[in-house]
Every structure is written in C-alpha cells, then in structure tokens.
CSV table of C-alpha atoms and ligand atoms in Angstrom, one decimal:
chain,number,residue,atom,x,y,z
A,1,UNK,CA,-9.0,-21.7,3.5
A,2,UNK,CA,-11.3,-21.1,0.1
A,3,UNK,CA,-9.4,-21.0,-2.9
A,4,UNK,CA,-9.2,-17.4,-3.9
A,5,UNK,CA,-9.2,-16.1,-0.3
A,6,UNK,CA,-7.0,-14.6,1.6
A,7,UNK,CA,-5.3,-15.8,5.0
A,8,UNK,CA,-2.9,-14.4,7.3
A,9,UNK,CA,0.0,-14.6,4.8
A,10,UNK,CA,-2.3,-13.0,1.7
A,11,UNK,CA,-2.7,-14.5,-1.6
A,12,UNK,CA,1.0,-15.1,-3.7
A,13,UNK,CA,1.3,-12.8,-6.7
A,14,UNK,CA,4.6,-13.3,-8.0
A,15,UNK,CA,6.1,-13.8,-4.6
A,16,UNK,CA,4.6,-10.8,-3.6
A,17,UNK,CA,1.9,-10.7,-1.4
A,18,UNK,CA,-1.4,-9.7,-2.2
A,19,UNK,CA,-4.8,-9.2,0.6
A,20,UNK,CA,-8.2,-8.3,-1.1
A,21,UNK,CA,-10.3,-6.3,1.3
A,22,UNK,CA,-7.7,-5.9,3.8
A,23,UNK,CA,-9.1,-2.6,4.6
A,24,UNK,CA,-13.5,-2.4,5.1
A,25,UNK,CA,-15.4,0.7,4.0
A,26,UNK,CA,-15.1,2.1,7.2
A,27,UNK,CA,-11.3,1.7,7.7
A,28,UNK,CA,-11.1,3.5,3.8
A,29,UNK,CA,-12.9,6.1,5.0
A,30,UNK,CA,-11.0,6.7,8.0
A,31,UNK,CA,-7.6,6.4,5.7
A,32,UNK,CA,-9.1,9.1,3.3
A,33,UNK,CA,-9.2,11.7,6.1
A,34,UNK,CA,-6.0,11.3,7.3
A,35,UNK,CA,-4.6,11.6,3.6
A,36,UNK,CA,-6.9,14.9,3.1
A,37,UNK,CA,-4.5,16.1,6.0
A,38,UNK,CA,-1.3,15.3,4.6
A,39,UNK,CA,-2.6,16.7,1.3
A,40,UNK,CA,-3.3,19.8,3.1
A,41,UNK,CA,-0.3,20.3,4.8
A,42,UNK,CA,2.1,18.7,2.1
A,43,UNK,CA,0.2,19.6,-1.4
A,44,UNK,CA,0.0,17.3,-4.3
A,45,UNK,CA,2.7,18.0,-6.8
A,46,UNK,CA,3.2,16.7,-10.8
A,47,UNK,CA,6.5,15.2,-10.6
A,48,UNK,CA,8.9,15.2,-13.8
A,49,UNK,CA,10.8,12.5,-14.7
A,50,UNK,CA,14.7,12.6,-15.4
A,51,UNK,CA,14.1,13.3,-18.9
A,52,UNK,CA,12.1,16.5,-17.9
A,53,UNK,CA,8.5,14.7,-19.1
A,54,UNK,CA,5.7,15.2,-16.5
A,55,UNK,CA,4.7,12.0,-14.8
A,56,UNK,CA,0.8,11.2,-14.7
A,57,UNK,CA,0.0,10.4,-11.4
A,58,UNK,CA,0.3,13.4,-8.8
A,59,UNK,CA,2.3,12.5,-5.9
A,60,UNK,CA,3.2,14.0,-2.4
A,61,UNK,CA,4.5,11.8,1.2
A,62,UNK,CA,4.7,11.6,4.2
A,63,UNK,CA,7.2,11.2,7.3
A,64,UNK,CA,11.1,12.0,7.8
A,65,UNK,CA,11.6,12.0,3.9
A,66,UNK,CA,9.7,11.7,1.0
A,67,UNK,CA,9.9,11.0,-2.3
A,68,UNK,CA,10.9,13.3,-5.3
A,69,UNK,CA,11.5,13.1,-8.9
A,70,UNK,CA,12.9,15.8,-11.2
A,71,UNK,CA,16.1,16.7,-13.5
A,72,UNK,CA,17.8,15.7,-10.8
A,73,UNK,CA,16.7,12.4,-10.6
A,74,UNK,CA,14.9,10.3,-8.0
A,75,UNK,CA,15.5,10.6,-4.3
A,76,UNK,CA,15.0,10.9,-1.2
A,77,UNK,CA,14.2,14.9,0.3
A,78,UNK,CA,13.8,15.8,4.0
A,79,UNK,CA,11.3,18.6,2.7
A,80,UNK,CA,8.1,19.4,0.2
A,81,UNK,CA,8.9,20.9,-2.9
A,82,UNK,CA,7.5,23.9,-1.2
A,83,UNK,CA,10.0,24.3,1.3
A,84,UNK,CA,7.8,22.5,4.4
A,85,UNK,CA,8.3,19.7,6.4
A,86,UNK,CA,6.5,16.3,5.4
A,87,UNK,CA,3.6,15.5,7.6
A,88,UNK,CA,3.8,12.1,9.9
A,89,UNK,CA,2.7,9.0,8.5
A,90,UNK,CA,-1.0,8.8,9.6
A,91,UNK,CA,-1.5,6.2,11.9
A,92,UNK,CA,-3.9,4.4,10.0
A,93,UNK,CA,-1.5,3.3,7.5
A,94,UNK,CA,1.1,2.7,10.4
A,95,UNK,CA,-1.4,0.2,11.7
A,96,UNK,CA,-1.6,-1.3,8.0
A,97,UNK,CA,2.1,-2.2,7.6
A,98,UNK,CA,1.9,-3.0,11.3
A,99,UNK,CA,-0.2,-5.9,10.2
A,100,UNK,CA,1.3,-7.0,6.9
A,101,UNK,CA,5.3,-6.2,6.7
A,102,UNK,CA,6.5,-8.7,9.5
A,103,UNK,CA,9.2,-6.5,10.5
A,104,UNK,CA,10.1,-4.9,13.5
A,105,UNK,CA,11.2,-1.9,11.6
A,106,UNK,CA,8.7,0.6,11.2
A,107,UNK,CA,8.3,2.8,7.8
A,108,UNK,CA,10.2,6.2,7.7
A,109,UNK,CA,8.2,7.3,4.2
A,110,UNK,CA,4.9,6.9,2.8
A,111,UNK,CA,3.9,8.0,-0.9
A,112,UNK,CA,0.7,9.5,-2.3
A,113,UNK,CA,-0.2,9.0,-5.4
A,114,UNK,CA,-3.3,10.5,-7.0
A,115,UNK,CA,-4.2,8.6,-10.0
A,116,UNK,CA,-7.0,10.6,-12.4
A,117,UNK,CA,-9.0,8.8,-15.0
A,118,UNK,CA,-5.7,8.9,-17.6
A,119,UNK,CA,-3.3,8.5,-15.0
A,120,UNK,CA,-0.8,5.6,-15.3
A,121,UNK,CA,2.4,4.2,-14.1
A,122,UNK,CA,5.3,2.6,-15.9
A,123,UNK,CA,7.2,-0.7,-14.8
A,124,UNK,CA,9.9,-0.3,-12.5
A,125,UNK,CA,11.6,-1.1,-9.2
A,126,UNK,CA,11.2,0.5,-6.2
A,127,UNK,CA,15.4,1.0,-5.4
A,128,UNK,CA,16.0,4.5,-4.3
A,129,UNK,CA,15.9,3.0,-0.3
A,130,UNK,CA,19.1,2.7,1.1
A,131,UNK,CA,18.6,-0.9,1.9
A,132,UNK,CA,15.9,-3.5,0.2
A,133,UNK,CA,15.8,-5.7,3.4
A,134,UNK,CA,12.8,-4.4,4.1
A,135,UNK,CA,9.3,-4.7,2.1
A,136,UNK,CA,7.1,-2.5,0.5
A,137,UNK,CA,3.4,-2.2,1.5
A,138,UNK,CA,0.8,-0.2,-1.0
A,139,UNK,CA,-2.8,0.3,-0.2
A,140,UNK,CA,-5.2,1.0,-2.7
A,141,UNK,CA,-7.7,3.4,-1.9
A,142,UNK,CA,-10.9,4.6,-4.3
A,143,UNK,CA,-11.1,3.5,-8.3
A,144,UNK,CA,-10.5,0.2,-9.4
A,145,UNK,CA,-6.4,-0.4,-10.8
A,146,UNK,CA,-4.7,-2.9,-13.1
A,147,UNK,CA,-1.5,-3.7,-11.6
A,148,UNK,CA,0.7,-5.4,-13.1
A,149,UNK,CA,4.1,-7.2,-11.6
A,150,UNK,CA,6.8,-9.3,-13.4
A,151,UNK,CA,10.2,-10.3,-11.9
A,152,UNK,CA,13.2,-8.7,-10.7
A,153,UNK,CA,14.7,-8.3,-14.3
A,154,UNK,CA,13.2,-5.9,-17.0
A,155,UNK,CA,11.4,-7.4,-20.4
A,156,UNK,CA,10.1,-11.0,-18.5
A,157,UNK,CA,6.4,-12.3,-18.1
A,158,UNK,CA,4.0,-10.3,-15.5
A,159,UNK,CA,0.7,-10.9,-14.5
A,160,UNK,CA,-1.6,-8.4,-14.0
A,161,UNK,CA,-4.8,-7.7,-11.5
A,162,UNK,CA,-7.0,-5.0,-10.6
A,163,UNK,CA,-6.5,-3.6,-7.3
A,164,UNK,CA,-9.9,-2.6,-5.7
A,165,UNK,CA,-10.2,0.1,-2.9
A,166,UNK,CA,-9.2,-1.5,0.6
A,167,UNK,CA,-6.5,-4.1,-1.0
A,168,UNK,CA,-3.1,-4.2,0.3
A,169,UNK,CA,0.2,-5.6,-1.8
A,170,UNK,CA,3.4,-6.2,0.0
A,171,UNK,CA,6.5,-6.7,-1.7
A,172,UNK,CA,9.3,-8.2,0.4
A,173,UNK,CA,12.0,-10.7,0.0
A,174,UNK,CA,12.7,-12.4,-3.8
A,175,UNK,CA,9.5,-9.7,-4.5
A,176,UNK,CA,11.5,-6.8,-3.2
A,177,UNK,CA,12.7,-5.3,-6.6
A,178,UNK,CA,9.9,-6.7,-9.0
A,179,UNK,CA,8.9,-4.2,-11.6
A,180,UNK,CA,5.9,-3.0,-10.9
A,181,UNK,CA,3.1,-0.6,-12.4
A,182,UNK,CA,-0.4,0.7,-13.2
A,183,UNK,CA,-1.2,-0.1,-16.8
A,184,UNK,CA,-5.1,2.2,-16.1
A,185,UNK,CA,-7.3,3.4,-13.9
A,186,UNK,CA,-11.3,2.5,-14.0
A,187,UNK,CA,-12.6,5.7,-13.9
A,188,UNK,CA,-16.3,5.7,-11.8
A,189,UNK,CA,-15.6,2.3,-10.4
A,190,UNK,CA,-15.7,3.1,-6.4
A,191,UNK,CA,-18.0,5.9,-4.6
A,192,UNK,CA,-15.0,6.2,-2.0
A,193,UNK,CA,-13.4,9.8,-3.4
A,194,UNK,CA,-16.3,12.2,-4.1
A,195,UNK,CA,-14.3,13.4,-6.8
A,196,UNK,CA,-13.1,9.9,-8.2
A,197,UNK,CA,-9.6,8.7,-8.7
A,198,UNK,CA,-7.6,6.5,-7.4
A,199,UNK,CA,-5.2,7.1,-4.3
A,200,UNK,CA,-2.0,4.9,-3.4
A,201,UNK,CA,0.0,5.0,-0.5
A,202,UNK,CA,3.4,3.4,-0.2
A,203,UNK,CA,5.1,2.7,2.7
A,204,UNK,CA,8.9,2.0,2.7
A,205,UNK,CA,11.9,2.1,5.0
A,206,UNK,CA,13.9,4.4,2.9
A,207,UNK,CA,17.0,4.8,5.4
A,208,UNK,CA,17.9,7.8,4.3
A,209,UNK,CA,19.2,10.5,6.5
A,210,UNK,CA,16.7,13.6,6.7
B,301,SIN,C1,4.0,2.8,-7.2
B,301,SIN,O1,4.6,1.8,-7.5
B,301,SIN,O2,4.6,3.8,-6.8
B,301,SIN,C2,2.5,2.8,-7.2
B,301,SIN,C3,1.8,1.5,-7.3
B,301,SIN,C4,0.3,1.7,-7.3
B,301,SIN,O3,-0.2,2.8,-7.6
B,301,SIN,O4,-0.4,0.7,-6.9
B,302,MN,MN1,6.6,1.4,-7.1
C-alpha cells in the first residue's frame, strides 16, 4: 500500500479510522437523494443546547430513534420534534457502515447534520448510546470540513483534517469516546449540494428503547 492511502482497515487517525474517497461521485449523489427524503419526511430542525443557546449546525435522523437536544438535555426520542415518526435509515448509508463498522450489529440511528458556511461544532463525545461497544461511522457529504479529534479525556492534543465529500471516519474501540468536532466549514469547496453546505450523517447503535 502507498503511504497516504487507504486499505481495507482505513488510514489511523488517533485510533480512529479514517477512508478518503470511500464514497465516488456517483455513490454521493445517490446518498444525497436518499437524505433529500429523510429531510422531507423528517425536517431539518436548529437544536438548542442545555443552556438554551442555538446550536449551528441543523440536524434531523433517521431510524427507531433519533437524536435531540434541548433544555432538556441530550437524548434519545422515538419521534421528530414535529410529532412524526423518523424515516428508515436509507440503505445507502446501511451499506456504508456495512463496509466499515465490523460488527454484526446493524445501526438503529443515523444523524443529519447540515452544516452552512458559519456552521461549526464543538469538541465532545458521542455518549448518549446506551452502550459504546459499538463504533461510530460519519460520512461526509458536500463542502470541504476541518475535523478535528483528540483523546478520550477533555483539554489533550488533537489533530485535525479536512474531511472532503465521499470520506468516511469510524470511531470504534480506544476511539469510541474521542472528542470530536468541526472547527469550519469551506464554503464553495464541492459542486455536490446545489445550494452548498456540508451534510454529515452519523450512524450509531444507540440501544435505546423507542
Ligand atoms: C458530529 O460529531 O455529530 C458531527 C461530526 C461531523 O460533522 O463530521
Ligand atoms: Mn459527534
């Protein structure tokens, strides 16, 4: 294997896993659609934080539960904001954790984000799953991101890269609970959403019951 490239087990990225151009143009595409369904179905939403200060990014899910913030805190919901249903997972991302995770187990939630041109994340963990035996797979869809992942405890080094549309990160084992986040966006860096942004989709075993 070429330095630099990625084989069957990705590139290392703080003991996460990281696969540039998992996903072609074609296989983006397709991903899109199936998201512009979900979207439809399940709208985006601006979540609020615990403190009551509006997140960023724009988020909505899909399958059994998905994944809310507010005054409440985070969690787990078996419904939209809105009252419906979430939408299944669309296949297309099925097949992408189907090829990365190494489980058996298949996702029960998936997380859309919608990043704008000032969107941004914070570092944290992922931890509101029931369980953290199980990895975390993100696929980066449209503008260019700078992630950026440290360890498991707050306040030590992290490296940071940009995520280009098609790349895949999984997070399992000593990764599981690495902060994580999107320091920017580049805004007009990928032709992929006619509108620009960035889209992420998470997909997790939350093992919560709906
Ligand atoms: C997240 O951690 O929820 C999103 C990460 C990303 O947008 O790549
Ligand atoms: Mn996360």
């Amino acid at each position: 294997m070429e330095d630099g490239q990625a084989g069957a087990n990705g590139i290392d990225l703080r003991g996460a896993r990281y696969f540039p151009g998992f996903l072609d143009r074609p296989a983006q595409e397709a991903l899109v659609a199936a998201v512009r369904g979900v979207v439809a179905a399940a709208p985006l939403f601006r979540p609020e934080t615990r403190r009551g200060k509006q997140m960023s990014v724009r988020m909505t899910s899909a399958g059994a539960v998905g994944w809310v913030s507010d005054r409440r805190g985070y969690r787990y919901e078996p419904r939209h904001p809105s009252g419906v249903a979430w939408p299944a997972i669309p296949t297309e991302a099925l097949a992408v954790w189907e090829a990365v995770a190494g489980v058996e187990r298949a996702p029960d939630t998936c997380l859309v984000n919608y990043y704008d041109a000032e969107a941004k994340m914070g570092l944290h963990q992922d931890r509101d799953e029931a369980s953290f035996d199980w990895p975390v797979v993100s696929i980066s869809l449209g503008d260019d991101a700078l992630f950026r992942i440290g360890g498991r405890e707050r306040g030590g080094r992290t490296e940071s890269r940009w995520l280009a549309s098609g790349d895949v990160v999984a997070l399992g084992g000593a990764a599981r609970l690495a902060h994580h986040g999107i320091d920017r966006v580049r805004p007009g860096s990928s032709s992929l959403l006619p509108k620009g942004g960035r889209i992420n989709l998470t997909l997790r075993v939350a093992g919560v019951s709906p």
